[in-house]
Short mmCIF file of C-alpha atoms in Angstrom, two decimals:
data_model
loop_
_atom_site.label_atom_id
_atom_site.label_comp_id
_atom_site.label_asym_id
_atom_site.label_seq_id
_atom_site.Cartn_x
_atom_site.Cartn_y
_atom_site.Cartn_z
CA MET A 1 0.00 0.00 0.00
CA THR A 2 1.42 3.37 -0.94
CA GLU A 3 1.31 6.43 1.23
CA PRO A 4 -1.00 9.21 0.05
CA ALA A 5 0.84 12.05 -1.63
CA THR A 6 1.22 15.10 0.55
CA ALA A 7 1.65 18.56 -0.83
CA GLU A 8 5.12 19.95 -0.39
CA PRO A 9 5.09 23.20 1.54
CA ALA A 10 5.77 26.21 -0.66
CA PRO A 11 9.34 27.48 -0.40
CA PRO A 12 9.59 30.61 1.71
CA ALA A 13 9.56 33.97 0.00
CA VAL A 14 12.95 35.19 -1.20
CA LEU A 15 14.04 38.58 0.14
CA ARG A 16 15.96 40.77 -2.27
CA GLU A 17 16.75 44.40 -2.97
CA MET A 18 13.80 46.40 -4.28
CA ARG A 19 14.38 47.72 -7.80
CA TRP A 20 12.46 50.11 -10.03
CA TRP A 21 10.55 47.29 -11.73
CA ASP A 22 9.09 46.33 -8.35
CA ILE A 23 7.33 49.68 -7.93
CA ASP A 24 4.11 48.70 -9.76
CA PRO A 25 3.46 45.49 -7.78
CA VAL A 26 4.46 47.26 -4.57
CA LEU A 27 2.02 50.09 -5.37
CA ARG A 28 -0.80 47.57 -5.87
CA MET A 29 -0.10 46.08 -2.42
CA GLU A 30 0.32 49.55 -0.91
CA ARG A 31 -3.10 50.67 -2.17
CA GLU A 32 -4.75 47.44 -1.01
CA LEU A 33 -3.22 47.48 2.48
CA PHE A 34 -3.14 51.24 3.13
CA PRO A 35 -5.98 52.71 1.03
CA GLU A 36 -6.22 55.98 2.97
CA ASP A 37 -2.52 56.81 3.20
CA ALA A 38 -0.81 54.84 0.42
CA TRP A 39 2.52 56.08 -0.85
CA SER A 40 2.72 57.42 -4.38
CA ARG A 41 4.86 56.17 -7.24
CA GLY A 42 7.04 59.27 -6.85
CA MET A 43 7.68 58.53 -3.18
CA PHE A 44 8.98 55.05 -4.00
CA TRP A 45 11.11 56.37 -6.88
CA SER A 46 12.61 58.98 -4.56
CA GLU A 47 13.44 56.40 -1.90
CA LEU A 48 15.03 54.01 -4.40
CA ALA A 49 17.14 56.86 -5.81
CA HIS A 50 18.94 56.95 -2.44
CA ALA A 51 19.27 53.18 -2.02
CA ARG A 52 22.28 52.41 -4.22
CA GLY A 53 25.85 53.52 -4.58
CA PRO A 54 28.51 54.71 -2.15
CA GLY A 55 26.32 57.44 -0.63
CA ALA A 56 23.28 55.22 -0.10
CA THR A 57 21.15 56.10 2.93
CA ARG A 58 18.23 53.74 2.28
CA ARG A 59 17.58 50.00 2.20
CA TYR A 60 14.46 48.73 0.47
CA LEU A 61 13.54 45.06 0.10
CA VAL A 62 10.84 43.00 -1.50
CA ALA A 63 9.74 39.50 -0.59
CA GLU A 64 9.08 37.50 -3.73
CA GLU A 65 7.30 34.18 -4.00
CA ALA A 66 6.63 32.37 -7.27
CA GLY A 67 7.45 35.54 -9.18
CA HIS A 68 5.04 37.72 -7.17
CA VAL A 69 5.83 40.43 -4.62
CA VAL A 70 4.23 39.37 -1.32
CA GLY A 71 5.91 41.90 0.97
CA TYR A 72 8.21 44.87 1.10
CA ALA A 73 10.06 47.02 3.60
CA GLY A 74 12.21 50.11 3.73
CA LEU A 75 14.63 51.91 6.02
CA VAL A 76 16.22 55.37 5.87
CA THR A 77 19.34 56.35 7.81
CA SER A 78 20.82 59.63 8.94
CA GLY A 79 23.99 59.52 11.00
CA GLU A 80 23.55 57.02 13.83
CA GLN A 81 19.75 56.94 13.53
CA ALA A 82 17.60 54.79 11.26
CA ASP A 83 13.88 55.04 10.63
CA VAL A 84 11.71 52.16 9.45
CA GLN A 85 9.71 53.78 6.65
CA THR A 86 7.44 50.89 5.75
CA ILE A 87 6.82 47.18 6.23
CA ALA A 88 3.97 45.48 4.42
CA VAL A 89 2.97 41.86 3.95
CA ALA A 90 0.21 40.58 1.65
CA ARG A 91 -2.84 39.56 3.68
CA ASP A 92 -2.57 35.94 2.55
CA HIS A 93 0.92 35.84 4.09
CA TRP A 94 -0.02 37.27 7.49
CA GLY A 95 1.07 34.98 10.31
CA THR A 96 3.80 33.28 8.26
CA GLY A 97 6.77 35.09 9.82
CA LEU A 98 7.38 37.21 6.74
CA GLY A 99 6.98 40.49 8.63
CA ALA A 100 9.58 39.34 11.15
CA ARG A 101 11.95 38.34 8.33
CA LEU A 102 11.60 41.75 6.69
CA LEU A 103 12.14 43.56 10.00
CA THR A 104 15.19 41.40 10.71
CA GLU A 105 16.71 42.46 7.38
CA LEU A 106 16.01 46.13 8.08
CA LEU A 107 17.70 45.84 11.47
CA ARG A 108 20.69 44.15 9.83
CA ALA A 109 20.85 47.06 7.40
CA ALA A 110 20.69 49.55 10.29
CA THR A 111 23.59 47.70 11.91
CA ASP A 112 25.52 47.75 8.63
CA PHE A 113 24.91 51.51 8.42
CA GLU A 114 26.33 51.69 12.00
CA CYS A 115 23.10 53.06 13.43
CA THR A 116 22.72 52.90 17.20
CA GLU A 117 18.99 53.61 17.28
CA VAL A 118 15.99 52.77 15.09
CA LEU A 119 12.72 54.66 15.17
CA LEU A 120 9.37 53.96 13.54
CA GLU A 121 5.80 55.18 13.45
CA CYS A 122 2.89 52.77 13.61
CA ARG A 123 -0.83 53.48 13.43
CA VAL A 124 -2.26 53.36 16.95
CA ASP A 125 -4.92 50.95 15.69
CA ASN A 126 -2.39 48.50 14.19
CA THR A 127 -1.87 46.28 17.22
CA ARG A 128 -0.61 43.40 15.04
CA ALA A 129 2.40 45.48 13.93
CA GLN A 130 2.95 46.83 17.43
CA ARG A 131 3.27 43.29 18.80
CA LEU A 132 5.85 42.46 16.13
CA TYR A 133 7.92 45.54 16.97
CA GLU A 134 7.72 44.86 20.69
CA ARG A 135 9.04 41.30 20.17
CA PHE A 136 12.11 42.85 18.57
CA GLY A 137 12.64 45.18 21.52
CA PHE A 138 11.00 48.39 20.27
CA GLU A 139 9.48 50.51 23.02
CA PRO A 140 6.79 53.19 22.73
CA ILE A 141 8.19 56.70 23.25
CA GLY A 142 5.35 58.99 22.17
CA PHE A 143 2.60 59.85 19.73
CA ARG A 144 2.23 61.94 16.61
CA ARG A 145 -1.32 63.27 16.60
CA GLY A 146 -3.14 63.04 13.26
CA TYR A 147 -0.02 61.66 11.53
CA TYR A 148 -1.86 59.40 9.08
CA GLN A 149 -3.97 61.45 6.69
CA PRO A 150 -6.61 61.85 5.46
CA GLY A 151 -8.03 59.62 8.23
CA ASN A 152 -6.43 61.77 10.97
CA VAL A 153 -5.16 58.64 12.77
CA ASP A 154 -2.47 59.03 15.42
CA ALA A 155 0.90 57.34 15.14
CA LEU A 156 2.62 55.53 17.96
CA VAL A 157 6.35 56.34 17.86
CA MET A 158 8.59 53.45 18.89
CA ARG A 159 12.34 53.22 19.43
CA LEU A 160 14.90 50.46 19.51
CA THR A 161 18.31 51.16 20.94
CA ASP A 162 21.16 49.03 19.55
CA PRO A 163 19.51 47.21 16.64
CA SER A 164 22.38 44.72 16.50
CA THR A 165 20.99 43.02 19.61
CA SER A 166 17.58 42.38 18.00
CA VAL A 167 18.73 40.37 15.02
CA PRO A 168 18.06 36.63 15.48
CA GLY A 169 21.19 34.71 16.32
CA THR A 170 22.44 37.44 18.63
CA GLU A 171 22.11 37.68 22.38
CA ARG A 172 18.57 39.15 22.49
CA GLY A 173 17.36 37.75 19.15
CA THR A 174 13.83 36.53 18.75
CA GLU A 175 12.60 33.16 17.62
CA ASN A 176 8.98 34.31 17.30
CA HIS A 177 7.39 34.82 13.92
CA GLY A 178 4.87 37.48 12.92
#
């Protein structure tokens, strides 16, 4: 008697540098996930213009699975401070750990840029994202009233000191998945 065939699990999404040809699929996800405050094409072009070369101050990634973008993330740096600009995961990939993988890569980039602190803003109503950031050691430090427009939603500002300690495989790394 033969064993019934079982479906092989899909290989995990591949993380790679975001390039200009990723802007259209990223914009589609952006508009689906953040309809009220989606970034524009020009905003992504501007960020990518600062992501390559010797003077790069940005790191943008996409998560690709079976030829489709299923997540993306970006970081900007200035001196010893980094700011997580965006992290997004397609709804059908929520709970798979992809958000944690993207954040891990951003924190690695912050460490590579020799940043000692990472900041981010998160909608006050996005508790799912807040839990992810807290697992990585981010702590709330304040609010930005009416930050997300046009919905006039407040932003929770969070900070991580020493991002090198939050990357898995280091002393305070996390094994949890978002």
